[in-house]
Amino acid sequence: MTRRRRIYEGKAKVLFEGPEPGTLVQYFKDDASAFNNQKKGVITGKGVLNNRISEYLMSRLSEIGVPTHFVRRLNMREQLVREVEIIPIELVVRNVAAGSLSQRFGIPEGTPLPRSIIEYYYKSDELHDPMVSEEHITAFGWAAPQDLDDMVALSLRVNDYLSGLFLGIGLKLVDFKLEFGRLWENEEMRIVLADEISPDNCRLWDVKTNEKLDKDRFRQDLGRVEEAYQEVARRLGILPEGGPSDVKGPKTIQ
Ligand code: TMP
């Protein structure tokens, strides 16, 4: 890491001042945390893989017209992103019951949901990211109704697109978390996808075996954590086997 101004340090990433105004450098660490930071650890190589996986997914989403903060990958652990004003809401999309939804409502993990469900959580470490409703979000001014409409519409497009993309490589997109930011251009504000999309914030299960290939392996001490992240990158065709130029693209499973 070169010396430059650190703007923000989170649990899995660091944001540095970017090379031009309005840009930031997003650095991916190997650090992992779960259960509101009560469990901490290191997943060796996670930062390198998440940098690549998020680059790949954000680029594909951008191609279908989903605006994102991603500009380009800079090196193994860093990517250049647009500086946005982060909306303090985590938006979770669920297709299959798992995690906190299974716990809260007593629905067995793996139960398909009758339709995709969207949940909102207020980003606050001190309050342990409480679940909130649209009413809370608009009443407390965390996002305007129009912002929220845009976030929901974008999340459903992301869900449709990524569900298909992952299914094509034999993975079920069980649920995932998105964050959004406000980007101003010529006095106009747009809501764009921010943060990252990786096995840190998605649940991905093998279609045939239901094997978990995401951060639940770390949360639940299932072992073979590094291998799970590698497997996702390998199936996406972005795990360079013969060096960085040996990237083939996704291999569709029949
Ligand atoms: P949950 O079942 O624990 O509520 O998680 C739902 C999805 O959101 C899962 O894919 C993991 C992701 N997630 C995050 O990325 N960050 C978080 O802080 C939490 C609680 C969940």
PDB file of N, CA and C in Angstrom, residues 122-156:
ATOM      1  N   TYR A 122     -30.685  -0.646   8.887  1.00  0.00           N
ATOM      2  CA  TYR A 122     -30.029   0.651   9.073  1.00  0.00           C
ATOM      3  C   TYR A 122     -28.566   0.410   9.426  1.00  0.00           C
ATOM      4  N   LYS A 123     -27.653   1.012   8.651  1.00  0.00           N
ATOM      5  CA  LYS A 123     -26.223   0.800   8.856  1.00  0.00           C
ATOM      6  C   LYS A 123     -25.754   1.539  10.116  1.00  0.00           C
ATOM      7  N   SER A 124     -25.556   0.788  11.196  1.00  0.00           N
ATOM      8  CA  SER A 124     -25.052   1.390  12.422  1.00  0.00           C
ATOM      9  C   SER A 124     -24.406   0.290  13.267  1.00  0.00           C
ATOM     10  N   ASP A 125     -23.077   0.361  13.394  1.00  0.00           N
ATOM     11  CA  ASP A 125     -22.365  -0.650  14.183  1.00  0.00           C
ATOM     12  C   ASP A 125     -22.839  -0.653  15.633  1.00  0.00           C
ATOM     13  N   GLU A 126     -23.042   0.563  16.205  1.00  0.00           N
ATOM     14  CA  GLU A 126     -23.436   0.646  17.623  1.00  0.00           C
ATOM     15  C   GLU A 126     -24.796  -0.012  17.853  1.00  0.00           C
ATOM     16  N   LEU A 127     -25.690   0.133  16.869  1.00  0.00           N
ATOM     17  CA  LEU A 127     -27.044  -0.421  17.027  1.00  0.00           C
ATOM     18  C   LEU A 127     -27.163  -1.827  16.441  1.00  0.00           C
ATOM     19  N   HIS A 128     -26.051  -2.373  15.923  1.00  0.00           N
ATOM     20  CA  HIS A 128     -26.024  -3.709  15.296  1.00  0.00           C
ATOM     21  C   HIS A 128     -26.968  -3.788  14.093  1.00  0.00           C
ATOM     22  N   ASP A 129     -26.921  -2.794  13.234  1.00  0.00           N
ATOM     23  CA  ASP A 129     -27.673  -2.786  11.960  1.00  0.00           C
ATOM     24  C   ASP A 129     -29.120  -3.265  12.124  1.00  0.00           C
ATOM     25  N   PRO A 130     -29.959  -2.522  12.833  1.00  0.00           N
ATOM     26  CA  PRO A 130     -31.334  -3.009  13.046  1.00  0.00           C
ATOM     27  C   PRO A 130     -32.157  -3.042  11.754  1.00  0.00           C
ATOM     28  N   MET A 131     -33.062  -4.012  11.690  1.00  0.00           N
ATOM     29  CA  MET A 131     -33.981  -4.080  10.557  1.00  0.00           C
ATOM     30  C   MET A 131     -34.951  -2.903  10.665  1.00  0.00           C
ATOM     31  N   VAL A 132     -35.207  -2.247   9.534  1.00  0.00           N
ATOM     32  CA  VAL A 132     -36.103  -1.082   9.542  1.00  0.00           C
ATOM     33  C   VAL A 132     -37.112  -1.209   8.406  1.00  0.00           C
ATOM     34  N   SER A 133     -38.159  -0.378   8.475  1.00  0.00           N
ATOM     35  CA  SER A 133     -39.181  -0.392   7.433  1.00  0.00           C
ATOM     36  C   SER A 133     -39.015   0.845   6.532  1.00  0.00           C
ATOM     37  N   GLU A 134     -39.740   0.869   5.437  1.00  0.00           N
ATOM     38  CA  GLU A 134     -39.738   2.045   4.553  1.00  0.00           C
ATOM     39  C   GLU A 134     -40.131   3.289   5.335  1.00  0.00           C
ATOM     40  N   GLU A 135     -41.076   3.114   6.246  1.00  0.00           N
ATOM     41  CA  GLU A 135     -41.538   4.241   7.064  1.00  0.00           C
ATOM     42  C   GLU A 135     -40.383   4.865   7.846  1.00  0.00           C
ATOM     43  N   HIS A 136     -39.562   4.019   8.478  1.00  0.00           N
ATOM     44  CA  HIS A 136     -38.410   4.538   9.235  1.00  0.00           C
ATOM     45  C   HIS A 136     -37.460   5.281   8.289  1.00  0.00           C
ATOM     46  N   ILE A 137     -37.222   4.664   7.133  1.00  0.00           N
ATOM     47  CA  ILE A 137     -36.216   5.216   6.209  1.00  0.00           C
ATOM     48  C   ILE A 137     -36.619   6.601   5.715  1.00  0.00           C
ATOM     49  N   THR A 138     -37.881   6.741   5.342  1.00  0.00           N
ATOM     50  CA  THR A 138     -38.309   8.044   4.812  1.00  0.00           C
ATOM     51  C   THR A 138     -38.566   9.040   5.949  1.00  0.00           C
ATOM     52  N   ALA A 139     -39.143   8.574   7.067  1.00  0.00           N
ATOM     53  CA  ALA A 139     -39.442   9.496   8.183  1.00  0.00           C
ATOM     54  C   ALA A 139     -38.155  10.071   8.773  1.00  0.00           C
ATOM     55  N   PHE A 140     -37.117   9.251   8.892  1.00  0.00           N
ATOM     56  CA  PHE A 140     -35.864   9.735   9.476  1.00  0.00           C
ATOM     57  C   PHE A 140     -34.937  10.357   8.422  1.00  0.00           C
ATOM     58  N   GLY A 141     -35.401  10.405   7.175  1.00  0.00           N
ATOM     59  CA  GLY A 141     -34.651  11.103   6.131  1.00  0.00           C
ATOM     60  C   GLY A 141     -33.397  10.377   5.663  1.00  0.00           C
ATOM     61  N   TRP A 142     -33.319   9.056   5.889  1.00  0.00           N
ATOM     62  CA  TRP A 142     -32.126   8.322   5.421  1.00  0.00           C
ATOM     63  C   TRP A 142     -32.152   8.206   3.895  1.00  0.00           C
ATOM     64  N   ALA A 143     -33.353   8.120   3.326  1.00  0.00           N
ATOM     65  CA  ALA A 143     -33.509   8.128   1.864  1.00  0.00           C
ATOM     66  C   ALA A 143     -34.896   8.673   1.557  1.00  0.00           C
ATOM     67  N   ALA A 144     -34.992   9.396   0.442  1.00  0.00           N
ATOM     68  CA  ALA A 144     -36.285   9.932   0.012  1.00  0.00           C
ATOM     69  C   ALA A 144     -37.098   8.794  -0.613  1.00  0.00           C
ATOM     70  N   PRO A 145     -38.430   8.934  -0.663  1.00  0.00           N
ATOM     71  CA  PRO A 145     -39.231   7.870  -1.288  1.00  0.00           C
ATOM     72  C   PRO A 145     -38.746   7.531  -2.699  1.00  0.00           C
ATOM     73  N   GLN A 146     -38.365   8.556  -3.475  1.00  0.00           N
ATOM     74  CA  GLN A 146     -37.890   8.294  -4.844  1.00  0.00           C
ATOM     75  C   GLN A 146     -36.571   7.515  -4.830  1.00  0.00           C
ATOM     76  N   ASP A 147     -35.689   7.849  -3.880  1.00  0.00           N
ATOM     77  CA  ASP A 147     -34.410   7.115  -3.754  1.00  0.00           C
ATOM     78  C   ASP A 147     -34.694   5.640  -3.478  1.00  0.00           C
ATOM     79  N   LEU A 148     -35.633   5.425  -2.563  1.00  0.00           N
ATOM     80  CA  LEU A 148     -35.968   4.060  -2.165  1.00  0.00           C
ATOM     81  C   LEU A 148     -36.572   3.284  -3.339  1.00  0.00           C
ATOM     82  N   ASP A 149     -37.453   3.959  -4.097  1.00  0.00           N
ATOM     83  CA  ASP A 149     -38.029   3.317  -5.293  1.00  0.00           C
ATOM     84  C   ASP A 149     -36.915   2.904  -6.252  1.00  0.00           C
ATOM     85  N   ASP A 150     -35.951   3.795  -6.455  1.00  0.00           N
ATOM     86  CA  ASP A 150     -34.836   3.491  -7.366  1.00  0.00           C
ATOM     87  C   ASP A 150     -34.022   2.313  -6.832  1.00  0.00           C
ATOM     88  N   MET A 151     -33.766   2.303  -5.517  1.00  0.00           N
ATOM     89  CA  MET A 151     -32.966   1.222  -4.914  1.00  0.00           C
ATOM     90  C   MET A 151     -33.671  -0.123  -5.079  1.00  0.00           C
ATOM     91  N   VAL A 152     -34.985  -0.129  -4.873  1.00  0.00           N
ATOM     92  CA  VAL A 152     -35.742  -1.386  -4.999  1.00  0.00           C
ATOM     93  C   VAL A 152     -35.735  -1.858  -6.451  1.00  0.00           C
ATOM     94  N   ALA A 153     -35.996  -0.933  -7.385  1.00  0.00           N
ATOM     95  CA  ALA A 153     -36.036  -1.315  -8.807  1.00  0.00           C
ATOM     96  C   ALA A 153     -34.679  -1.859  -9.241  1.00  0.00           C
ATOM     97  N   LEU A 154     -33.604  -1.203  -8.820  1.00  0.00           N
ATOM     98  CA  LEU A 154     -32.265  -1.666  -9.201  1.00  0.00           C
ATOM     99  C   LEU A 154     -31.963  -3.026  -8.560  1.00  0.00           C
ATOM    100  N   SER A 155     -32.376  -3.195  -7.295  1.00  0.00           N
ATOM    101  CA  SER A 155     -32.100  -4.466  -6.599  1.00  0.00           C
ATOM    102  C   SER A 155     -32.798  -5.631  -7.279  1.00  0.00           C
ATOM    103  N   LEU A 156     -34.020  -5.408  -7.744  1.00  0.00           N
ATOM    104  CA  LEU A 156     -34.748  -6.495  -8.417  1.00  0.00           C
ATOM    105  C   LEU A 156     -34.099  -6.834  -9.756  1.00  0.00           C
TER     106      LEU A 156
END
